[in-house]
Every structure is written in C-alpha cells, then in structure tokens.
XYZ file of C-alpha atoms in Angstrom:
469
model
C 4.546 -2.534 -24.887
C 3.568 -3.082 -21.272
C 0.725 -5.483 -20.448
C -1.838 -4.565 -17.807
C -4.491 -6.770 -16.193
C -7.465 -4.694 -15.044
C -9.720 -6.434 -12.572
C -12.967 -4.492 -12.071
C -16.535 -5.825 -11.886
C -18.154 -2.500 -12.793
C -18.156 -2.954 -16.556
C -18.680 0.682 -17.390
C -15.802 1.757 -15.196
C -13.664 -1.090 -16.573
C -14.279 -0.102 -20.229
C -13.528 3.572 -19.651
C -10.262 2.825 -17.798
C -9.277 0.231 -20.447
C -9.873 2.690 -23.307
C -7.966 5.397 -21.562
C -4.923 3.215 -20.913
C -4.911 1.763 -24.410
C -4.964 5.279 -25.880
C -1.821 5.939 -23.840
C 0.052 2.983 -25.316
C -0.674 0.077 -22.984
C -2.116 -3.364 -23.733
C -4.973 -4.036 -21.362
C -6.790 -7.315 -20.508
C -9.844 -7.096 -18.291
C -11.327 -9.506 -15.717
C -14.203 -9.185 -13.305
C -13.319 -11.808 -10.684
C -10.284 -12.920 -8.681
C -10.319 -16.475 -10.149
C -10.685 -15.151 -13.687
C -7.694 -12.914 -13.155
C -5.633 -15.819 -11.862
C -6.561 -17.951 -14.830
C -5.252 -15.313 -17.254
C -1.762 -15.763 -15.802
C -1.642 -19.342 -17.099
C -1.553 -18.102 -20.669
C -0.203 -14.526 -20.401
C 2.410 -12.453 -18.660
C 1.448 -9.166 -17.100
C 3.644 -6.278 -15.984
C 0.931 -4.649 -13.815
C -2.328 -5.561 -12.114
C -4.918 -2.850 -11.378
C -7.538 -4.368 -9.130
C -10.590 -3.047 -7.381
C -10.658 -3.931 -3.730
C -14.271 -5.247 -3.762
C -14.822 -8.062 -6.262
C -17.686 -10.586 -6.612
C -15.666 -13.633 -5.453
C -13.154 -12.037 -3.123
C -11.020 -8.902 -2.800
C -8.158 -7.191 -4.464
C -6.095 -7.928 -1.359
C -6.468 -11.673 -2.008
C -5.308 -11.199 -5.569
C -2.354 -9.035 -4.400
C -1.238 -11.796 -1.958
C -1.594 -14.475 -4.646
C 0.314 -12.450 -7.283
C 3.108 -11.592 -4.827
C 3.484 -15.300 -3.983
C 3.427 -16.597 -7.556
C 4.457 -13.577 -9.739
C 6.561 -11.342 -7.444
C 7.783 -9.072 -10.286
C 4.277 -8.044 -11.319
C 3.384 -4.719 -9.792
C -0.079 -4.234 -8.223
C -2.141 -1.078 -7.874
C -5.288 -1.274 -5.714
C -8.438 0.760 -6.376
C -10.397 1.620 -3.242
C -12.940 3.978 -1.757
C -11.778 6.217 1.038
C -13.922 4.126 3.366
C -11.323 1.398 2.740
C -8.305 3.600 3.402
C -6.924 1.432 6.185
C -7.196 -1.656 4.000
C -5.443 0.173 1.150
C -2.525 1.049 3.410
C -2.325 -2.505 4.667
C -2.144 -3.608 1.014
C 0.936 -1.446 0.526
C 2.552 -3.173 3.433
C 1.877 -6.488 1.701
C 3.607 -5.360 -1.428
C 1.129 -3.258 -3.430
C 2.954 -0.433 -5.315
C 0.229 2.120 -4.636
C -3.437 2.633 -4.086
C -5.725 5.055 -5.834
C -9.177 6.095 -4.764
C -12.449 6.502 -6.572
C -13.378 8.641 -8.325
C -10.229 8.015 -10.326
C -8.498 11.041 -11.734
C -6.976 10.147 -15.135
C -3.733 12.157 -14.609
C -3.217 10.452 -11.258
C -3.933 7.007 -12.737
C -1.570 7.497 -15.663
C 1.231 8.882 -13.506
C 0.879 5.992 -11.054
C 0.827 3.409 -13.771
C 3.966 4.865 -15.405
C 5.724 5.111 -12.070
C 4.860 1.529 -11.152
C 6.129 0.163 -14.425
C 9.380 2.097 -14.270
C 10.032 1.161 -10.625
C 12.634 -1.541 -10.183
C 11.472 -4.365 -7.919
C 14.561 -5.248 -5.854
C 12.820 -7.763 -3.631
C 13.358 -11.378 -4.479
C 11.025 -14.366 -4.288
C 12.027 -17.543 -2.480
C 12.787 -20.549 -4.597
C 9.467 -22.182 -3.796
C 6.373 -20.891 -2.046
C 2.712 -21.501 -1.766
C 2.165 -18.710 0.673
C 1.590 -15.012 0.232
C 3.681 -11.855 0.442
C 7.056 -13.177 -0.731
C 8.350 -10.097 -2.308
C 7.744 -7.842 0.641
C 9.654 -10.273 2.781
C 12.945 -9.172 1.256
C 14.989 -6.411 2.813
C 13.551 -3.018 1.944
C 15.550 -0.310 0.282
C 18.183 0.967 2.663
C 17.053 4.539 2.444
C 18.132 7.601 4.454
C 14.940 8.793 5.963
C 14.008 12.458 5.893
C 12.766 12.146 9.493
C 10.516 14.945 10.785
C 10.707 15.415 14.549
C 7.685 17.734 14.871
C 7.069 20.514 17.345
C 4.175 19.234 19.457
C 4.695 18.175 23.106
C 4.105 14.497 22.101
C 6.689 14.788 19.314
C 9.284 16.337 21.592
C 8.744 13.597 24.184
C 9.105 10.881 21.468
C 12.294 12.460 20.155
C 13.738 12.719 23.712
C 13.126 9.017 24.249
C 14.644 8.174 20.844
C 17.796 10.193 21.775
C 17.915 8.392 25.095
C 17.661 4.805 23.799
C 19.527 5.133 20.531
C 23.125 4.996 21.850
C 22.361 1.906 23.897
C 22.017 -1.675 22.621
C 18.619 -2.272 24.168
C 15.997 -4.053 22.080
C 13.114 -1.633 21.308
C 9.465 -2.322 20.734
C 7.733 0.366 18.694
C 3.963 0.411 19.112
C 1.471 2.298 16.906
C -1.244 2.232 14.278
C -0.549 1.432 10.640
C 0.950 4.361 8.789
C 2.317 6.228 11.861
C 5.900 5.863 10.722
C 7.199 3.036 12.927
C 9.937 2.191 10.388
C 11.034 5.834 10.253
C 11.331 5.857 14.062
C 13.381 2.672 13.922
C 15.603 4.135 11.241
C 16.014 7.248 13.363
C 17.202 5.086 16.252
C 19.721 3.308 13.983
C 21.016 6.606 12.586
C 21.665 7.987 16.080
C 23.236 4.818 17.325
C 26.888 3.525 17.305
C 25.706 1.136 14.567
C 24.884 3.901 12.114
C 27.603 2.820 9.702
C 26.300 -0.763 9.718
C 23.366 -2.162 7.726
C 19.720 -1.385 8.502
C 17.496 -4.278 7.323
C 13.714 -3.841 7.465
C 11.467 -6.922 7.341
C 7.700 -6.989 7.197
C 6.887 -10.132 9.160
C 3.253 -9.934 7.994
C 4.418 -10.622 4.445
C 6.770 -13.503 5.258
C 5.460 -16.874 3.974
C 4.861 -19.114 7.016
C 6.803 -22.112 5.584
C 9.785 -19.961 4.594
C 9.888 -17.373 7.390
C 12.745 -19.235 9.160
C 14.706 -19.465 5.918
C 14.191 -15.776 5.129
C 15.318 -14.679 8.630
C 18.061 -17.169 9.350
C 19.003 -18.631 5.955
C 19.212 -22.231 4.737
C 21.701 -24.659 3.323
C 21.443 -26.245 -0.124
C 19.035 -29.172 -0.074
C 17.453 -28.266 3.264
C 13.937 -28.507 1.683
C 12.333 -28.776 -1.717
C 13.341 -25.800 -3.756
C 16.463 -24.985 -1.678
C 18.747 -25.122 -4.682
C 21.614 -23.166 -3.149
C 22.816 -21.783 0.165
C 20.929 -18.732 1.343
C 22.053 -15.896 3.611
C 19.257 -14.863 5.988
C 18.337 -11.367 7.036
C 19.919 -11.680 10.479
C 23.253 -12.559 8.936
C 22.941 -9.685 6.421
C 22.222 -7.251 9.343
C 25.381 -8.305 11.233
C 26.989 -5.215 12.800
C 23.859 -3.209 12.275
C 20.111 -3.163 13.075
C 17.257 -5.419 12.017
C 13.739 -3.993 12.073
C 10.964 -6.606 12.408
C 7.644 -4.975 11.504
C 4.366 -6.653 12.504
C 6.311 -8.998 14.759
C 3.077 -10.585 16.019
C 2.618 -12.363 12.680
C 5.545 -14.731 13.183
C 4.623 -18.358 13.722
C 5.306 -19.949 17.125
C 8.122 -22.044 15.684
C 9.874 -18.992 14.291
C 9.391 -17.192 17.605
C 11.388 -19.984 19.298
C 14.243 -19.510 16.761
C 14.127 -15.757 17.246
C 14.239 -16.061 21.033
C 17.281 -18.302 20.741
C 18.946 -15.828 18.424
C 18.453 -13.029 20.999
C 19.596 -15.098 23.922
C 22.553 -16.832 22.412
C 23.549 -14.225 19.828
C 23.909 -17.062 17.370
C 21.808 -18.436 14.521
C 21.699 -21.756 12.733
C 20.657 -21.950 9.113
C 17.734 -24.204 8.203
C 19.193 -27.672 7.503
C 22.612 -26.644 8.836
C 24.557 -27.709 11.959
C 26.964 -24.759 12.225
C 26.407 -21.954 14.785
C 26.908 -18.497 13.297
C 27.791 -15.629 15.644
C 25.772 -12.475 15.050
C 25.930 -8.914 16.396
C 22.571 -7.395 15.617
C 20.309 -4.950 17.400
C 16.625 -5.789 17.186
C 13.890 -3.245 16.860
C 10.415 -4.738 16.597
C 7.117 -3.044 15.749
C 3.509 -3.992 16.017
C -0.017 -2.540 15.984
C -1.306 -5.560 17.953
C -1.444 -6.082 21.683
C 1.286 -8.710 22.172
C 0.392 -9.189 25.826
C -3.100 -10.321 24.846
C -1.577 -12.599 22.169
C 0.802 -13.961 24.801
C -2.157 -14.646 27.119
C -3.942 -16.492 24.250
C -0.821 -18.543 23.568
C -0.203 -17.012 20.131
C 2.919 -15.103 21.175
C 5.653 -16.265 23.548
C 5.676 -14.106 26.699
C 9.394 -14.660 27.215
C 10.078 -13.356 23.705
C 7.834 -10.339 24.347
C 9.885 -9.408 27.424
C 13.143 -9.867 25.487
C 11.982 -7.540 22.753
C 10.367 -5.070 25.161
C 13.526 -3.752 26.891
C 12.362 -0.305 25.862
C 8.991 0.808 24.420
C 8.214 3.726 22.132
C 4.756 4.694 20.905
C 4.299 6.123 17.455
C 1.781 8.951 17.620
C -1.323 8.885 15.359
C -1.564 11.976 13.201
C -4.969 12.983 14.577
C -3.259 13.398 18.001
C -0.424 15.563 16.720
C -2.148 18.140 14.518
C 0.495 20.679 15.696
C 3.008 18.686 13.642
C 0.827 18.624 10.499
C 2.538 21.580 8.876
C 5.987 20.106 9.435
C 5.025 16.796 7.790
C 3.057 18.463 4.985
C 5.981 20.714 4.076
C 8.354 17.730 4.010
C 5.981 15.662 1.874
C 5.443 18.629 -0.463
C 9.170 18.924 -1.009
C 9.468 15.170 -1.668
C 6.543 15.255 -4.107
C 7.928 18.240 -6.008
C 11.264 16.447 -6.474
C 9.616 13.143 -7.402
C 7.146 14.640 -9.888
C 9.301 17.471 -11.276
C 6.908 20.133 -10.013
C 7.361 23.427 -8.130
C 4.293 23.797 -5.975
C 5.057 26.296 -3.184
C 2.509 25.501 -0.511
C -1.157 25.011 0.432
C -4.065 27.388 0.312
C -5.770 28.456 3.587
C -8.816 26.378 2.575
C -6.668 23.282 2.235
C -5.159 23.855 5.674
C -8.660 24.054 7.152
C -9.515 20.724 5.558
C -6.285 19.053 6.682
C -6.808 20.186 10.274
C -10.441 19.080 10.384
C -9.752 15.638 8.867
C -9.205 12.553 11.119
C -6.392 10.930 9.084
C -7.226 7.276 9.656
C -4.271 6.310 7.474
C -1.885 8.572 9.392
C 1.384 9.809 7.829
C 1.222 7.361 4.896
C -2.195 8.745 3.905
C -1.020 12.368 4.222
C 1.987 11.615 1.986
C -0.166 9.993 -0.660
C -2.700 12.775 -0.653
C -0.031 15.469 -0.962
C 1.673 13.584 -3.811
C -1.657 13.322 -5.637
C -2.426 17.025 -4.988
C 1.024 18.105 -6.323
C 0.431 16.027 -9.457
C -2.964 17.705 -10.065
C -1.851 21.237 -9.199
C -0.865 23.568 -12.030
C -0.676 26.698 -9.832
C 1.841 27.634 -7.158
C -0.375 26.425 -4.287
C -2.428 23.303 -3.704
C -6.111 24.233 -3.845
C -9.160 22.410 -2.496
C -9.931 21.013 -5.968
C -6.757 18.958 -5.955
C -7.867 17.019 -2.869
C -10.116 13.925 -2.776
C -13.652 15.063 -2.007
C -13.848 12.516 0.778
C -11.561 14.709 2.946
C -14.198 17.400 3.219
C -17.366 15.510 2.118
C -17.128 12.100 3.827
C -19.949 10.561 1.768
C -18.887 12.076 -1.548
C -16.838 9.077 -2.662
C -19.658 6.514 -2.449
C -22.318 7.036 -5.085
C -23.668 3.523 -4.807
C -22.819 0.227 -3.232
C -21.179 -2.682 -4.951
C -23.378 -5.733 -5.280
C -23.478 -8.875 -7.327
C -22.054 -8.540 -10.800
C -25.383 -9.653 -12.301
C -27.355 -7.046 -10.484
C -28.951 -4.370 -12.713
C -30.728 -2.409 -10.058
C -27.758 -0.743 -8.354
C -26.437 2.720 -9.129
C -23.109 2.469 -10.927
C -20.076 3.276 -8.792
C -18.920 6.009 -11.114
C -17.445 9.508 -10.692
C -19.712 12.384 -11.585
C -18.994 13.787 -15.086
C -17.379 16.893 -13.638
C -14.604 14.743 -12.196
C -13.563 13.491 -15.581
C -11.262 15.282 -17.907
C -12.893 16.062 -21.251
C -11.365 13.006 -22.846
C -12.992 10.722 -20.289
C -16.411 12.301 -20.901
C -15.913 11.745 -24.624
C -14.944 8.132 -24.021
C -18.066 7.466 -21.944
C -20.195 8.964 -24.706
C -18.429 6.900 -27.333
C -18.895 3.736 -25.259
C -22.629 4.259 -24.716
C -23.101 5.089 -28.368
C -21.248 1.977 -29.524
C -23.263 -0.342 -27.228
C -26.522 1.267 -28.386
C -25.577 0.620 -32.019
C -24.500 -2.944 -31.260
C -27.830 -3.645 -29.565
C -29.823 -1.814 -32.278
C -30.802 0.734 -29.618
C -32.294 -1.791 -27.285
C -32.039 0.321 -24.082
C -32.741 -2.513 -21.653
C -30.000 -4.652 -23.198
C -27.622 -1.689 -23.330
C -28.194 -0.911 -19.633
C -27.423 -4.572 -18.743
C -24.247 -4.636 -20.826
C -23.050 -1.358 -19.281
C -24.058 -2.643 -15.805
C -26.243 0.426 -15.078
C -29.933 0.893 -14.469
C -32.125 2.227 -17.204
C -32.811 5.506 -15.468
C -29.053 6.246 -15.425
C -28.755 5.267 -19.060
C -31.614 7.558 -20.093
C -30.014 10.402 -18.176
C -26.636 9.906 -19.853
C -28.269 9.568 -23.268
C -30.036 12.841 -22.776
C -26.861 14.498 -21.526
C -24.846 13.317 -24.498
C -27.605 13.961 -27.085
C -28.017 10.272 -27.944
C -31.848 10.099 -27.866
C-alpha cells in the first residue's frame, strides 16, 4: 500500500481529499505546515507528497526543494491556484512530478496520483547534499521529441535559424520564458546536427546543488570530499561526442562558471579532486529566461563566458505571440494525451477554441499540454467541451473563492470548490464529514465551524443544503 503525505492547511479540504484517497486504497497522513511535514519523515517513509503551494509557515515549493534534497525518490505533486501558474511550472522544473489546480477534480487527482506512483524516478541523488534540487540535476530522459514547427511567421523564422545553426558546432544560447519549449528547441538542433547519433544530456542548472554542481557537471574522484565514496562520471563526460543542454545557465555559481569557461576553451575537464585532464568533444547549448548581460554587469555572471556561450542566439516564442500555431500544438498534445491515457478524443469544440484563442497562456506550451491532458482525462465524448477546462481559462476570478490566511483564522471564506464541481461521491463525503463533526461536538455549531476551518455562515448554509439542521 502506497503512503501519501498530504500537506494542506485548509482542514475541510484536507479531510475530503484524505477520505477520497483512502477510499481508493492509499494510506494518507496529513500535515498543515512545512515543518510538520518534514518532521513526519523522521519516523515514516512516504511515496508521494501532495502539498498546497501556500502554507502558514512557508510554501509547497520549499517543501519540494527540501524533499528532493533529502528524499529524492519521493514524488511531489503541488496544488495551486491558476494565479500561481508560473510558480507551478517552475516547481516542475525543480523536480515536481505534476501540479494540479483548485478546484480539484477527483478524477484528475486520482489519475495524477496513480501516474506519479507508477513513474520510475531515474534521476539519482548525490552521495551527500544539504542543498535543494538534487534529483532534477541528473540527466533527463533521452527522449525523441515530437517537435512542432508551427505555421506562423515567427515559427518559420525560428525553424529557419535552427536549420541554419544545427549543422555547425557553434555554441547556442536559447532565450525565452519558462514553458516555451527551450529544451525541445535544443533537442531539435541536436537531431539536425552531425552529432545526432551521440548522446543528448539535459541539465537543469537551477536544480543543481551549489556545493555539488562542479561534481555533477565534471565528475569527482573517490575521496575528493565527504560523501565521495566512489569515482563519479560527470555530465560533460557522459555527453562526449554529443550535445549537452544547460538550462537556466544563470543559476551556476561563479566558481562553476570558471570551470565551465575552461572546459569550453580548452576542450578538457578535470574531475573534482583529480589531476588528470580528460579530453571532451561536446557541443554546448545553454538556455535562460534571465538577462545574462545584466547579471554580467552586476558581477553575477562572467561576461567572457556569456560571449563564449552566445555564438548564436535563438529566441523561444511565447505562446501568446504565436496563436497561429495554437492548433498545431493542441493537436500534437491531444494525440500525446490520448496515447498516454488510453482515450480516443477526436478534437475540440468551437467553444473551446474560442477560449484557447482568447487566453493569455502565462505558462506557455507546458501549460497548454497540461490543460489538454486534463481535458482528455475528463472528456467522455469525442470532443473536448468547455466543461472539461479549468474555469480560470474563461473566468479569471473563478478559481479564487477566498484568500488564504492564518491557519487559526475563522473569519475567512474556505478555499473550496463549489458543490457542482464535485463528483457525487465528494458531495457525500463533505456531508458525512460535517455530520460527523457535528455529532462529535454535540452539535456545537461554533466549535464545528472552528474544527472545519469555515465561518458559521458557511456551515449553516451547508447544513441547510445537506438537511442537517
């Protein structure tokens, strides 16, 4: 039986999710704070953490980083509002398996939980680390990307530049917002290059532990530092004869930047603690959503390294600026989702297309892919209808019923989905929960409202709705 740690400070929400997951065969432990969740790991082992982003003493992101540093084989699912969509996508780059948005759909939650628990974590954790993001630092799966060129003028220009630079050995700097597909562009360059039969190693520099970044990239010899129990092959050596993709390059420490510059100039690397020069033949593609020139001016990024990496620049296009390509991407993601979920959804209704074209897509392609996967999961007909989309896409304020405050506050509106968003079983669970707490408190409504973390007006409304007066 799989063990799940649910970290949610809205007690009503927490109890409903806990009950639902337990009825589906999982063991669930609940916590309301980051520190409380961390303490549970001293006595228990968990296969999965489901954490709300906003918590009383921190964020789900902090818990994600801590767990990936200390328990890299524990999957993490983040719960967010659509107002936090950029943060959620950043969390996935730091190693979260997935994010789901409120109001939570039970089918989506269950499918995501099962998928996360069945997914094999291939990343490895360093022998010793006190920093965050260790699991994401490992090479990502060497996948063959289903790259979509697009038909817009911007897309055709980008593809022309990719075709131009791919056969050369120039270092490439890919610029663009989070979620715009910078890794897919880099993979496209590799696949069209003379190195296509060699390895493609993708590294998220934002997830590399600062103390171990040099070891991860260049390797180390046994005994080089505490915890170095055996020789380690670094990512550059693994990428020999192929391409290495360094995402979020601006996050590398100044010391590692010096090592990287030397590797580019000399085409050699030296393992941490070693004295032997290792010849490498690696093409470097770097990516960032930061302005490296500003960082260079501030002294945070070496200007000479910037110019070495920036032999050719490509700009990934935000989705809001390439709406003409939306249909191409949506069709590709629909095909992927059908295959992944065993469904046969044929397309999207005209109403859905109107919503897609009007939406701003702050999370870019990654957000589009997740929304389509969710919609395919929830669709029983041949076409995705409006009802399968998050309400936030067409009603920007729909997802936020109330604001999260202190856990002890009893005056805020609970951050709950409306009853119509629950499946019938969830409605029944909420009714059972309220009824149980009422009986435990001998129908003391004030105490019941405090336990359920809702105001009395909301409690009275739900009691009337469920016939519990």
